[in-house]
Amino acid sequence: EVQLVESGGGLVQPGGSLTLSCAASGFTFDDYTMGWIRQPPEKAMEWVAAISRSGATTNYAEFVKGRFTISRNNAKNTVYLQMSSLKPQDTAVYYCATGLRGRNIWSMTSPSEYNSWGQGTQVTVSS
């Protein structure tokens, strides 16, 4: 059974930083592109970032480029999202998810390209 458990969310001031972690189990972790998706309050899901199976290639939504970094440790079955220069509009529930097999990472820019999801972790950016 695929399990994804996010952690690291919380309340942070604008301009602050936070690192999210997602521990994976129940599947061969390095067989999958992984992604982070978020859902702001009362808004639709937004794709945030993706990382290839080896970790060599990453892709970001424009609204987080230069501020967020996705990484993974395949030995620990964990994917991370380092977030800096946080803005109030980054407030959302953040989910990690496994990408659909056989897709090119550059096309995996929609929540529909991901199938197994964690329970999410809340990030609130507010003063």
C-alpha positions as CSV (number, residue, x, y, z in Angstrom):
1,E,0.0,0.0,0.0
2,V,1.4,3.4,-1.0
3,Q,1.8,5.7,2.0
4,L,3.0,9.3,1.8
5,V,3.3,11.2,5.0
6,E,4.0,14.9,4.9
7,S,5.4,16.9,7.8
8,G,7.0,20.3,8.6
9,G,4.1,22.6,8.0
10,G,3.3,25.4,10.4
11,L,2.9,29.2,10.9
12,V,5.6,31.4,9.5
13,Q,5.9,35.1,9.0
14,P,6.1,36.6,5.5
15,G,9.7,36.4,4.2
16,G,10.4,33.4,6.4
17,S,11.4,29.9,5.5
18,L,10.1,26.4,6.0
19,T,11.1,22.9,4.9
20,L,8.5,20.2,4.2
21,S,9.3,16.5,4.2
22,C,7.4,13.6,2.8
23,A,8.2,10.1,3.9
24,A,7.2,7.4,1.4
25,S,6.6,3.7,1.9
26,G,4.8,0.8,0.3
27,F,6.3,1.2,-3.2
28,T,9.7,1.5,-5.0
29,F,10.4,5.1,-4.3
30,D,13.0,5.7,-7.0
31,D,10.7,4.3,-9.7
32,Y,8.6,7.5,-9.5
33,T,8.8,11.1,-10.3
34,M,7.5,12.9,-7.2
35,G,5.7,16.2,-6.9
36,W,4.4,18.8,-4.5
37,I,0.9,20.1,-5.0
38,R,-0.9,22.7,-2.9
39,Q,-4.5,23.8,-2.2
40,P,-4.9,27.4,-1.0
41,P,-8.0,28.2,1.0
42,E,-11.2,28.1,-1.2
43,K,-9.1,27.6,-4.3
44,A,-8.3,24.8,-6.7
45,M,-5.3,22.5,-6.4
46,E,-2.1,24.0,-7.8
47,W,1.0,22.0,-9.0
48,V,4.1,23.4,-7.3
49,A,7.1,21.4,-8.2
50,A,8.3,18.0,-9.6
51,I,11.5,16.0,-9.3
52,S,12.7,13.2,-11.5
53,R,13.4,9.7,-10.2
54,S,17.1,10.2,-9.8
55,G,16.7,13.8,-8.5
56,A,18.8,15.2,-11.4
57,T,15.9,17.1,-13.0
58,T,13.5,19.5,-11.3
59,N,10.6,21.6,-12.6
60,Y,8.8,24.5,-10.8
61,A,5.6,26.5,-11.2
62,E,6.4,30.1,-12.1
63,F,5.0,31.4,-8.9
64,V,7.6,29.5,-6.8
65,K,10.7,29.7,-9.1
66,G,13.7,31.0,-7.2
67,R,12.0,30.6,-3.9
68,F,11.3,26.9,-3.5
69,T,13.6,23.9,-4.0
70,I,12.5,20.3,-4.4
71,S,14.9,17.5,-3.5
72,R,14.8,13.9,-2.7
73,N,16.8,11.3,-0.8
74,N,16.2,7.9,-2.4
75,A,18.1,6.1,0.3
76,K,15.6,7.5,2.9
77,N,12.5,7.4,0.6
78,T,11.9,11.0,1.3
79,V,11.1,14.1,-0.8
80,Y,11.6,17.6,0.5
81,L,10.3,21.1,-0.3
82,Q,12.5,23.9,0.9
83,M,10.5,27.1,0.9
84,S,11.9,30.6,1.4
85,S,10.8,34.2,0.9
86,L,7.3,33.0,1.8
87,K,4.4,35.1,1.0
88,P,0.8,35.2,2.4
89,Q,-0.4,33.7,-0.9
90,D,1.7,30.6,-0.3
91,T,-0.7,29.7,2.5
92,A,-2.1,26.3,1.6
93,V,-2.3,22.7,2.4
94,Y,0.7,21.1,0.8
95,Y,0.6,17.5,-0.6
96,C,3.3,15.3,-1.9
97,A,2.3,12.9,-4.6
98,T,3.6,10.2,-6.9
99,G,3.7,11.0,-10.6
100,L,2.0,8.9,-13.2
101,R,4.5,6.4,-14.7
102,G,6.0,7.0,-18.1
103,R,5.4,10.7,-18.2
104,N,8.0,13.3,-19.1
105,I,8.7,15.5,-16.1
106,W,8.2,18.6,-18.2
107,S,4.6,17.6,-18.9
108,M,3.8,16.9,-15.2
109,T,2.6,20.4,-14.4
110,S,-0.9,19.6,-13.4
111,P,-2.4,17.8,-10.3
112,S,-4.0,15.4,-12.7
113,E,-0.5,14.0,-13.5
114,Y,-0.2,12.6,-10.0
115,N,-2.1,9.7,-8.5
116,S,-1.2,8.8,-4.9
117,W,-1.3,11.6,-2.4
118,G,-0.4,12.1,1.2
119,Q,-2.8,13.7,3.8
120,G,-1.2,17.1,3.5
121,T,0.4,19.6,5.8
122,Q,-0.8,23.1,6.5
123,V,1.4,26.0,5.7
124,T,0.2,29.4,6.9
125,V,2.1,32.6,6.1
126,S,0.9,35.4,8.2
127,S,2.2,38.2,10.4
